[in-house]
Coordinates of C-alpha atoms in Angstrom, one line a residue:
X28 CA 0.0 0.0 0.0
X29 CA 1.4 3.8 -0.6
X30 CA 3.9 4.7 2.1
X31 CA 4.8 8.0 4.1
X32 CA 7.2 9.6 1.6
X33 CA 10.6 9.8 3.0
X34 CA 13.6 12.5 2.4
X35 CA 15.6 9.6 0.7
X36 CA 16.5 9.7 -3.0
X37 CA 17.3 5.7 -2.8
X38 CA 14.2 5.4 -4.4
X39 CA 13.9 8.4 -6.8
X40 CA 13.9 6.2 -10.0
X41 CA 11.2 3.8 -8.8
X42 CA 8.8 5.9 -7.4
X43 CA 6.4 9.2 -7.3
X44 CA 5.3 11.5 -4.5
X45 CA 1.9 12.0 -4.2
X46 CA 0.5 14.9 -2.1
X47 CA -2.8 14.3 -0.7
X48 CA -5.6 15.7 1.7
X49 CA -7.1 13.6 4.1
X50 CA -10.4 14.5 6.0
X51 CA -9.3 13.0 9.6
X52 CA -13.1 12.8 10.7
X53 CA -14.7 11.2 7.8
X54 CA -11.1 8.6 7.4
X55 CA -11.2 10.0 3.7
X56 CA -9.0 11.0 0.7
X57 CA -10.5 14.6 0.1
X58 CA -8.4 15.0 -2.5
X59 CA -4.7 14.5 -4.4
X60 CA -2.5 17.1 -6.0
X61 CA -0.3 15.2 -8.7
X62 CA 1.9 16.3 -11.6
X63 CA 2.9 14.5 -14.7
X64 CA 4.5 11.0 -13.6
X65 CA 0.8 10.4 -11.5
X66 CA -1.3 11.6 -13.8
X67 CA 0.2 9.5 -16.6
X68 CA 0.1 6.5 -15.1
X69 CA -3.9 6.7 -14.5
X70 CA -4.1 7.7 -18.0
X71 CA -2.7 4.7 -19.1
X72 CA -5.3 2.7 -17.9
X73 CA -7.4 3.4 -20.8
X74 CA -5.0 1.9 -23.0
X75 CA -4.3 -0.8 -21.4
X76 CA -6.4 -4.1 -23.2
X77 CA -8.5 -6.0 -21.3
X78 CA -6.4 -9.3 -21.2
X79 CA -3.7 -7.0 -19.5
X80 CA -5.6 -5.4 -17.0
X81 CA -7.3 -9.2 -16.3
X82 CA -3.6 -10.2 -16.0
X83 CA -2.4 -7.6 -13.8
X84 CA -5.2 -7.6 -11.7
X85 CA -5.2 -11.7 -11.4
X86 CA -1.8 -11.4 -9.4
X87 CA -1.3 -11.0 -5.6
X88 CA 0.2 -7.0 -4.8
X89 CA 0.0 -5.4 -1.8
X90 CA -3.3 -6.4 -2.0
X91 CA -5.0 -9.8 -2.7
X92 CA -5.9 -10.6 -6.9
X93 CA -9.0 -9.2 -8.3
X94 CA -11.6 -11.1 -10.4
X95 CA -12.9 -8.9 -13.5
X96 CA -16.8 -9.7 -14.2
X97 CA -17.0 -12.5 -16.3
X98 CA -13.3 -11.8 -17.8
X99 CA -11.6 -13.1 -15.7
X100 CA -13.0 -17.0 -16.3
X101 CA -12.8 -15.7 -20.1
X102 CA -9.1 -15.1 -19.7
X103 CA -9.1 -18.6 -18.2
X104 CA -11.0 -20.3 -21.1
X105 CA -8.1 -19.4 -23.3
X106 CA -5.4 -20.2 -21.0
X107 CA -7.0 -23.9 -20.8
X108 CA -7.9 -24.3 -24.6
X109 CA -5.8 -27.0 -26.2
X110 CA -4.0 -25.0 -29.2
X111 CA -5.3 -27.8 -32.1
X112 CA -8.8 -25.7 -31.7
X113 CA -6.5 -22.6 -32.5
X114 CA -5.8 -21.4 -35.8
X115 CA -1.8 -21.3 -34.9
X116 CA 0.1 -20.9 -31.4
X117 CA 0.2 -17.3 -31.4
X118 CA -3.6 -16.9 -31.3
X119 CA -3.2 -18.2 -27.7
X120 CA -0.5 -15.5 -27.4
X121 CA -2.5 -12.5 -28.8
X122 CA -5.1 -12.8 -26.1
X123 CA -3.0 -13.9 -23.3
X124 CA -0.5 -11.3 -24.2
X125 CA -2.4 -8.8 -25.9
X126 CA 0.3 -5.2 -27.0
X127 CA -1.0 -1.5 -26.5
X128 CA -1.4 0.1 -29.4
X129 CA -0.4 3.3 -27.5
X130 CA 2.8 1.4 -26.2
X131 CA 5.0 4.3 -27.6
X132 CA 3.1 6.8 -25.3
X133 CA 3.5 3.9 -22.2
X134 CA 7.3 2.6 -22.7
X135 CA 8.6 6.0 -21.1
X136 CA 6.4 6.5 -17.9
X137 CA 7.9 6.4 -14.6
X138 CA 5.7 4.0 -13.4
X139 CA 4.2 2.0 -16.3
X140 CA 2.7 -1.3 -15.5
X141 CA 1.9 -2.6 -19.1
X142 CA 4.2 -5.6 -18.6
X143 CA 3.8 -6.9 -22.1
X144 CA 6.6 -7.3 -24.4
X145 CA 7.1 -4.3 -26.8
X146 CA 6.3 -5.1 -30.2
X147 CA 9.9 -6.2 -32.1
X148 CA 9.7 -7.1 -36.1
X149 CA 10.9 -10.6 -37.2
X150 CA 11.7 -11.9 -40.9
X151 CA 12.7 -15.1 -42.6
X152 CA 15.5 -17.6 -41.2
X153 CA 16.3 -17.5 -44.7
X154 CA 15.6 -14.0 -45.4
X155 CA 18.1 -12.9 -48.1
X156 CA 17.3 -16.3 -50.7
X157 CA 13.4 -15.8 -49.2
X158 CA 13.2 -12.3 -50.2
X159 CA 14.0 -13.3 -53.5
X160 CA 11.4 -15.2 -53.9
X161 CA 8.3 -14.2 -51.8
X162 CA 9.2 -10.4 -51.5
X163 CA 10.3 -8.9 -48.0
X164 CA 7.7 -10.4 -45.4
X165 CA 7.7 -9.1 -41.8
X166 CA 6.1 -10.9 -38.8
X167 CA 5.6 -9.4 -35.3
X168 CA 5.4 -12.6 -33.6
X169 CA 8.8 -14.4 -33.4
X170 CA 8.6 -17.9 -34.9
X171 CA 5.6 -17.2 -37.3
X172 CA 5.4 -19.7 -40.4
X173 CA 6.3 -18.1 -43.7
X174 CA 5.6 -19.0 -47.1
X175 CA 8.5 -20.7 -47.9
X176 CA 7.9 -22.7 -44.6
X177 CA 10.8 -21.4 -42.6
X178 CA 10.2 -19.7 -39.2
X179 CA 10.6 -16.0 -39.0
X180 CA 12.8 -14.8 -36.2
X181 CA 15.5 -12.9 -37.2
X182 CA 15.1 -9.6 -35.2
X183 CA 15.2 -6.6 -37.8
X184 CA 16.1 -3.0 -36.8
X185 CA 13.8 -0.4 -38.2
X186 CA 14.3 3.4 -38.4
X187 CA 11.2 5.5 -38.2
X188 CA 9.6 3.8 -34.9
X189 CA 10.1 6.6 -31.9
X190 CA 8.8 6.9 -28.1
X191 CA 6.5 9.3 -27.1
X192 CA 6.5 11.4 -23.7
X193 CA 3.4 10.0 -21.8
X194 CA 0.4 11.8 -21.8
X195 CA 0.3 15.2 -20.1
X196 CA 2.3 18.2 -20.5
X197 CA 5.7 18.3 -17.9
X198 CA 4.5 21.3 -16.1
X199 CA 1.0 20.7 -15.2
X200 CA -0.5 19.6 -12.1
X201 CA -3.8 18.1 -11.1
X202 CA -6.3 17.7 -9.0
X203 CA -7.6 14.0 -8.2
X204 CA -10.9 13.3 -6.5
X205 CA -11.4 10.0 -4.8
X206 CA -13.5 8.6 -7.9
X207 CA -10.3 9.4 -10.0
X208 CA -11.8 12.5 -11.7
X209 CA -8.7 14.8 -13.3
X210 CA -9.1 18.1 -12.6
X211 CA -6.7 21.3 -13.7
X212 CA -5.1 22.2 -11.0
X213 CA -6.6 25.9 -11.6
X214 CA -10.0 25.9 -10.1
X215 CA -10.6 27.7 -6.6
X216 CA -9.2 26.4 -3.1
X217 CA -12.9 27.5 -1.6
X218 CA -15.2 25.8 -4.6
X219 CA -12.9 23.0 -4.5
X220 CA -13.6 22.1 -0.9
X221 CA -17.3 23.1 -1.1
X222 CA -17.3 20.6 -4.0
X223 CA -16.0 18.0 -2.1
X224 CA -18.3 18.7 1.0
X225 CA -15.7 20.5 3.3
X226 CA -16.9 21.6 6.3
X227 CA -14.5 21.3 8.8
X228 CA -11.2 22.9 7.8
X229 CA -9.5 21.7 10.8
X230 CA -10.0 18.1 10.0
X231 CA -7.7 18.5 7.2
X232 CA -4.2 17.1 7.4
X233 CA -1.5 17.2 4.9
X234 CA 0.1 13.9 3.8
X235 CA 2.6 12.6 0.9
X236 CA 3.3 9.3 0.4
X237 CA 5.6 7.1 -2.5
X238 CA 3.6 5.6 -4.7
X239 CA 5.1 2.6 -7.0
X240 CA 4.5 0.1 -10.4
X241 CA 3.2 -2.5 -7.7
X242 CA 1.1 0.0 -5.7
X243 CA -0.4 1.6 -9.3
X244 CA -2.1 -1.5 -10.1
X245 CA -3.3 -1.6 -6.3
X246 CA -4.7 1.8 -7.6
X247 CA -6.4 -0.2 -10.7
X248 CA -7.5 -3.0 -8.8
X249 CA -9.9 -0.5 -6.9
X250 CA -10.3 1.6 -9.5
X251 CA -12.1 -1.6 -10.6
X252 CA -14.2 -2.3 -7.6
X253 CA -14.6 0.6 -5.5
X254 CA -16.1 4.2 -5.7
X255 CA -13.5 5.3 -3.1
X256 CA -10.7 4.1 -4.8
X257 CA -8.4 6.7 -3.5
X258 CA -9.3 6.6 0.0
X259 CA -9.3 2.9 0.0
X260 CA -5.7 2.6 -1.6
X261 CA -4.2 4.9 0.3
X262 CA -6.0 4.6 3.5
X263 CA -5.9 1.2 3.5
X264 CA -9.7 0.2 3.8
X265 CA -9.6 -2.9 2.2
X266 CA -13.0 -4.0 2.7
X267 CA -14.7 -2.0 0.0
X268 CA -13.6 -4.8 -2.6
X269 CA -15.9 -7.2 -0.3
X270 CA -18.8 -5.1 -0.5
X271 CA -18.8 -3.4 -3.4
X272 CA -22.0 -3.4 -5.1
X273 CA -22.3 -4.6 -8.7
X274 CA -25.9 -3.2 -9.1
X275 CA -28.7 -4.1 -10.9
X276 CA -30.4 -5.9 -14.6
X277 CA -30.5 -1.5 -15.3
X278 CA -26.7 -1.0 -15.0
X279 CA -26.6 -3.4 -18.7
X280 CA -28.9 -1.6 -20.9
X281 CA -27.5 -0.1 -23.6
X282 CA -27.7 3.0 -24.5
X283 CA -28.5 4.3 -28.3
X284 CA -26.6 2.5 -30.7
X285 CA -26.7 3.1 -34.5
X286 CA -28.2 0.7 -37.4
X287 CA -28.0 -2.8 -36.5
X288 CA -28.1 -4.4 -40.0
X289 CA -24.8 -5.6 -39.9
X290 CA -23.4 -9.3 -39.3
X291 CA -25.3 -11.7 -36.8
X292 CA -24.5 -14.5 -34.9
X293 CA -26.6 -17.5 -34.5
X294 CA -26.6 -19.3 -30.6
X295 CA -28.7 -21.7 -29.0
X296 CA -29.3 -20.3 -24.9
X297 CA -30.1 -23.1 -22.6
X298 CA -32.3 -21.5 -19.6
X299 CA -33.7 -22.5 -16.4
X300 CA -37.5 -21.5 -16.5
X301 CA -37.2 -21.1 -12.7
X302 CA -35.2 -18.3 -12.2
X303 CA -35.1 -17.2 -16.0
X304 CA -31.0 -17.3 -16.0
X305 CA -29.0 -18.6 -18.9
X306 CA -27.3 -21.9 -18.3
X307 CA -25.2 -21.8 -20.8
X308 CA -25.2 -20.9 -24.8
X309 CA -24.3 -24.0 -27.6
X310 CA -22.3 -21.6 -30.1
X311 CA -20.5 -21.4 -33.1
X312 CA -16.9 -20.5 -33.3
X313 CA -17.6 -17.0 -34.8
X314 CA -19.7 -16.5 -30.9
X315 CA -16.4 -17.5 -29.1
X316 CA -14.2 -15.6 -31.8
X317 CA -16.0 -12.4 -30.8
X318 CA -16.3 -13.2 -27.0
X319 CA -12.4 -13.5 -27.0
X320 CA -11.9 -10.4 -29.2
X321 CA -12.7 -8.6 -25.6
X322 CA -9.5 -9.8 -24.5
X323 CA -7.9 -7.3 -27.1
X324 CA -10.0 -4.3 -26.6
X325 CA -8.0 -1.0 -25.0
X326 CA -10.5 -0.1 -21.8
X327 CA -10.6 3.2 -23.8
X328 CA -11.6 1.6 -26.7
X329 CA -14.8 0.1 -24.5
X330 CA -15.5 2.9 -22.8
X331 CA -16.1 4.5 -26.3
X332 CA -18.1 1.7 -27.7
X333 CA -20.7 2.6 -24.5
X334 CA -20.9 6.0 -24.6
X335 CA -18.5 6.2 -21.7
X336 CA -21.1 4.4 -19.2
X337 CA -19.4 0.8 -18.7
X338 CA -20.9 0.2 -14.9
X339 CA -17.2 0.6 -14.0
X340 CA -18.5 4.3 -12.1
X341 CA -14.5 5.8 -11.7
X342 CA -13.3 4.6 -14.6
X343 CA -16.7 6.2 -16.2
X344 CA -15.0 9.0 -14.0
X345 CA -11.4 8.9 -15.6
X346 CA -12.8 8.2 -19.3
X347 CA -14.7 11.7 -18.9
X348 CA -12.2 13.7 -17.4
X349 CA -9.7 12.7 -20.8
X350 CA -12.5 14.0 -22.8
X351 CA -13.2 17.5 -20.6
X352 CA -9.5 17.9 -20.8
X353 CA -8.1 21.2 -22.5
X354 CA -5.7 19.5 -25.3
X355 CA -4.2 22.4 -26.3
X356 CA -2.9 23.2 -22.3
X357 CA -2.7 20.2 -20.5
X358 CA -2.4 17.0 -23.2
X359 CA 0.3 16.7 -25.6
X360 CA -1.7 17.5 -28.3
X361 CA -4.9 17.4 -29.6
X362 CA -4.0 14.1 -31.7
X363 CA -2.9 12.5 -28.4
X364 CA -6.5 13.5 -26.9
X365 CA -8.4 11.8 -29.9
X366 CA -6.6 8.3 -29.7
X367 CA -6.7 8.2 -25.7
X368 CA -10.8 9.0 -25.7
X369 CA -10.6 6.2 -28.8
X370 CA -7.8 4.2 -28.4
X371 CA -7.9 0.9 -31.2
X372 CA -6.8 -2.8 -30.7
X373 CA -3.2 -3.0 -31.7
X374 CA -1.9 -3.9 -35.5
X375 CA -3.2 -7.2 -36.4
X376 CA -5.4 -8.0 -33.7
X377 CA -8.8 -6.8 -34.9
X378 CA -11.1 -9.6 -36.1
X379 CA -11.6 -9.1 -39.8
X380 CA -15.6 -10.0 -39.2
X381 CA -15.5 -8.0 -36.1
X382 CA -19.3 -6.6 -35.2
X383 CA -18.3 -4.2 -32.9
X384 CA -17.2 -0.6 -33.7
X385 CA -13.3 -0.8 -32.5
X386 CA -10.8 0.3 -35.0
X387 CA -7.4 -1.0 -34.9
X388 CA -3.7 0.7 -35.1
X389 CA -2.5 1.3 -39.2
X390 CA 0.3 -0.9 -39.8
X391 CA 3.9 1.1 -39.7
X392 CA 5.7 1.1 -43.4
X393 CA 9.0 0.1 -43.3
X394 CA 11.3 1.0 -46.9
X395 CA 14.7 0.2 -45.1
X396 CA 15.8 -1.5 -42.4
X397 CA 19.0 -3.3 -41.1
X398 CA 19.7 -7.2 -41.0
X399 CA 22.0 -9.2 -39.2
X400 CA 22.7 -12.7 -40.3
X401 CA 26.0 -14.4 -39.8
X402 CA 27.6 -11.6 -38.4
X403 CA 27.2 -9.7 -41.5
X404 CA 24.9 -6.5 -41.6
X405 CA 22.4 -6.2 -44.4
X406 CA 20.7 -2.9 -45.3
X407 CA 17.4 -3.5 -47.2
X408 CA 15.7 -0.9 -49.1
X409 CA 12.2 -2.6 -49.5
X410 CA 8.6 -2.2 -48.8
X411 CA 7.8 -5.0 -46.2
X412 CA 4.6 -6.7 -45.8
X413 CA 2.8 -8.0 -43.0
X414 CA 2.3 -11.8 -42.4
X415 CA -1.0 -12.3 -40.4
X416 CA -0.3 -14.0 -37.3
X417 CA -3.1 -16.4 -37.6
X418 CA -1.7 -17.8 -40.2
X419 CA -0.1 -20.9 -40.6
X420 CA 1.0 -20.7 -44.2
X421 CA 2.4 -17.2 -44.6
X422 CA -0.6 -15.2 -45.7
X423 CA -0.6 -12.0 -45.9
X424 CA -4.7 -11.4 -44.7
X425 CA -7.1 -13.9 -43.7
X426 CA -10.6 -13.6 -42.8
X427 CA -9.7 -16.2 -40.1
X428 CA -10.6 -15.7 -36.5
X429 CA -8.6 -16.9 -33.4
X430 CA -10.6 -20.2 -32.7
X431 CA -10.8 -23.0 -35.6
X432 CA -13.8 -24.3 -37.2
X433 CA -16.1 -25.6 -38.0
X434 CA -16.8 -26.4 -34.2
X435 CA -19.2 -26.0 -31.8
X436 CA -18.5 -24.4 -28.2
X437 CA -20.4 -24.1 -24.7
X438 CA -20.3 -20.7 -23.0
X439 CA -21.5 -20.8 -19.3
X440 CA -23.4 -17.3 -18.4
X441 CA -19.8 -16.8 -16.6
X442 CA -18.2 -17.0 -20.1
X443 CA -16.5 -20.5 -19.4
X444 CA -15.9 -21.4 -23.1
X445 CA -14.9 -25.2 -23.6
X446 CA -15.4 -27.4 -27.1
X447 CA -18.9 -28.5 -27.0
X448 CA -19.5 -32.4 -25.4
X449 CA -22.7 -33.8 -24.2
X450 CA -21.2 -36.4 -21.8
X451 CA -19.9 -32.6 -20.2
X452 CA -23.5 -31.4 -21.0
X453 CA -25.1 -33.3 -18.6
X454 CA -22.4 -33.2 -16.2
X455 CA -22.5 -29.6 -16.1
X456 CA -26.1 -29.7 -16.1
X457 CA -26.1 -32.5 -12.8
X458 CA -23.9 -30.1 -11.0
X459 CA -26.2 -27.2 -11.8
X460 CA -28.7 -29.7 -9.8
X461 CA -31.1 -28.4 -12.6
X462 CA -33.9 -31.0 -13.6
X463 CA -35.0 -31.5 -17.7
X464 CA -38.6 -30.4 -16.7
X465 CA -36.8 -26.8 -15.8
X466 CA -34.7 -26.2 -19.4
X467 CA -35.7 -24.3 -22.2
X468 CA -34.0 -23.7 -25.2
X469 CA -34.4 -20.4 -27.3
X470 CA -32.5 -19.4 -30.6
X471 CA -31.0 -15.6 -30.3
X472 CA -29.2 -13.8 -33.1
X473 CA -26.3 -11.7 -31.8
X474 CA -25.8 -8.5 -33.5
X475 CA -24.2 -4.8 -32.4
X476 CA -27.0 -4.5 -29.6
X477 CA -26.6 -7.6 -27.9
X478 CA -22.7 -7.8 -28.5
X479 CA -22.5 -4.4 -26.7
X480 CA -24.7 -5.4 -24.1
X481 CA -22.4 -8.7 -23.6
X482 CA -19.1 -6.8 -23.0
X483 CA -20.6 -4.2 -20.8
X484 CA -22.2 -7.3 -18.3
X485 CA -19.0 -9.1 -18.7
X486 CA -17.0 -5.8 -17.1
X487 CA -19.1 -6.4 -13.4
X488 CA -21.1 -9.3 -13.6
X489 CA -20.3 -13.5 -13.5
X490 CA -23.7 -13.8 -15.3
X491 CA -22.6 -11.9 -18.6
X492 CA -24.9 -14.0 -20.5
X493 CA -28.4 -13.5 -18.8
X494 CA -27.4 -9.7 -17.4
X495 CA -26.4 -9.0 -21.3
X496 CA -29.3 -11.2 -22.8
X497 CA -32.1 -10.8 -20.9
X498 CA -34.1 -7.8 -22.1
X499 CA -33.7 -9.5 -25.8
X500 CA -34.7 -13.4 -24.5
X501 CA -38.3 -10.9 -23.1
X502 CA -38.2 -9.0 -26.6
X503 CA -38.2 -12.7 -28.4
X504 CA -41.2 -14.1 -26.4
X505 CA -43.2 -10.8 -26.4
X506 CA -43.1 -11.4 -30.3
X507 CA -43.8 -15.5 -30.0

């Protein structure tokens, strides 16, 4: 948890001092005052994708791991799927692993907890006869397939790929509320307190404390699961993460969403009539394709997608104070702003058939680059193009997903995905202590509405299915 700052610079590389005002009566964080290193560390949670923050959040810290929703088992699912019923090995890797797109803006922070590998650029084993004869192909997963059937993992240096600053100009300072609102650093001492509900000045104390990588994804762990995330990170009031409410069926709904005539999905829901929740869905491999593209959205990018109301109420909080922010005073640029209120899924990780509105990073162009092969440096002067890591053959673009087909999956309302079996069926189905007479079955196509309503449930809720589902399942019998 954050410690009392000391005068020692032993730690000045590792760590960032964090002034804030505690309200000694009410045990609260009123408020913190932050500059650049802070501020740019909360930023980067909207980048980060989901499979990372699942990841982070999964491991012990100062405080115990965190479950996501329903990611968490998704996360799980992948981790446990046998890699014949995945197009190739780094399929497992993309959502397990999944890269920033905004990993230039991330590399430099002082305390950046994206522990994923930055993206490197591999070609042919046998690159200088392969070039010859399939053109210059360029893989971003080491040991992709190529054409010519060798593996690609000779590391190539490239010239026009640069770091950025972080987020946030180096002079500015903030204000952060205990729901992780962002504020300018510029508004009034007395509105500020009134704001905050300040009515005993002399309960006010002074504190600053170190804050470190570990102790920053404390921070996103309650950030999370709390509405006091500040006061419960720094004071220490652990028990919020027990009690926090996940709400109710009206926390799902989606808001307006545009024309819904695009691509649909086909699943059979298996429900018990008693209590109206979904047992589990028999699905296609294009349902669990999309369900696993979640792993590889930015939080950003989702936050977009729902208007900026996800259930998660202080990342709702952070999300809209990156969109009230002056770019031209306090962010980088105005540029920067746009991609961290919309940030995409990284090169080569969108779905090709994806129904949801996330874009994805623009591949880089690369005309030269430098190649080392038996101690002898090669400069290339050649357009390179992209092999797509799901495939096995060296393609250049596929309209293949992550999961192979055709096959047929089982989705618990948890998001448990496992290869559809009946002899697990009715296991599943025993252990559910669920009798025949209390099953239904209903068909449900799965468009932009209900895929939306899916990934929001899935952020707070271990029922994503029925919590995402349900106002559609009443829709369908209102109609029969």
């Amino acid at each position: 948890m954050a410690t009392i700052a000391t005068p020692s610079n032993e730690k000045e590389d590792k760590v960032v001092a964090l002034k804030i005002l505690v309200d000694r009566e009410k045990n609260k964080v009123v408020f913190a005052e932050a500059g650049k290193d802070f501020v740019d560390a909360l930023l980067s949670f909207l980048t980060l994708p989901i499979g990372t923050i699942v990841r982070l959040v999964g491991n012990e810290s100062s405080i115990h791991s965190v479950r996501v929703g329903s990611l968490s088992t998704l996360y799980e699912s992948v981790a446990n799927l046998e890699e014949k019923h995945l197009w190739t090995p780094h399929c497992k890797e993309m959502l397990l692993q999944p890269r920033n797109s905004m990993e230039a803006y991330c590399q430099q922070l002082k305390l950046n907890i994206d522990d994923t590998e930055p993206i490197k650029f591999f070609v042919c084993d046998k690159h200088l006869d392969c070039r010859r004869k399939n053109g210059s192909l360029l893989s971003t997963f080491r040991n992709q397939r190529c054409r010519c059937g060798k593996l690609m993992s000779g590391v190539i240096s490239t010239r026009n790929l640069t770091l950025e600053n972080g987020f946030v100009e180096e002079t500015a300072t903030f204000i952060i509320s205990d729901d992780l609102s962002v504020l300018p650093n510029d508004v009034g001492i007395s509105g500020l307190l009134q704001k905050h509900g300040i009515d005993n000045m002399e309960a006010l104390v002074e504190q600053t404390v170190d804050i470190s990588k570990e102790e920053v994804v404390d921070l996103l762990k309650f950030a999370l699961l709390s509405n006091t995330p500040m006061t419960d990170f720094i004071l220490k009031k652990e028990q919020s993460l027990d009690n926090f409410n996940r709400g109710n069926q009206s926390q799902f709904e989606i808001r307006k969403v545009p024309s819904d005539e695009g691509r649909q999905m086909v699943v059979k829901l298996i429900i018990r009539k008693s209590n109206k929740k979904v047992l589990f869905a028999e699905a296609k491999e294009d349902f669990v394709d999309f369900l696993f593209s979640f792993l590889t959205f930015p939080l950003g990018g989702v936050l977009h997608m729902l208007e900026g109301f996800s259930s998660l109420r202080c990342v709702d909080k952070l999300y809209k104070s990156v969109i009230e922010l002056c770019s031209d005073r306090y962010l980088s640029s105005q540029a920067l702003k746009d991609k961290l209120a919309k940030p995409q899924c990284a090169l080569q990780f969108k779905l090709s058939n994806q129904i949801l509105p996330i874009g994805e990073a623009c591949l880089p162009v690369f005309h030269s680059y430098t190649y080392t092969y038996n101690l002898n440096t090669y400069e290339v002067n050649s357009e390179l193009k992209f092999v797509d890591p799901k495939s096995s053959t060296g393609e250049l673009s596929s309209s293949r997903g992550f999961v192979k087909g055709p096959s047929m999956y089982m989705v618990t309302d948890d998001l448990a995905v496992t290869p559809l079996s009946s002899i697990a069926t009715v296991s599943y189905l025993n252990r559910s202590k669920v009798s025949l007479s209390d099953l239904e079955e209903t068909v449900l196509s799965i468009g932009l509405k209900e895929g939306l309503s899916i990934l929001k449930a899935s952020l707070t809720s271990t029922s994503a299915l029925t919590n995402g589902l349900n106002q559609y399942m009443e829709t369908i019998k209102e109609e029969n």
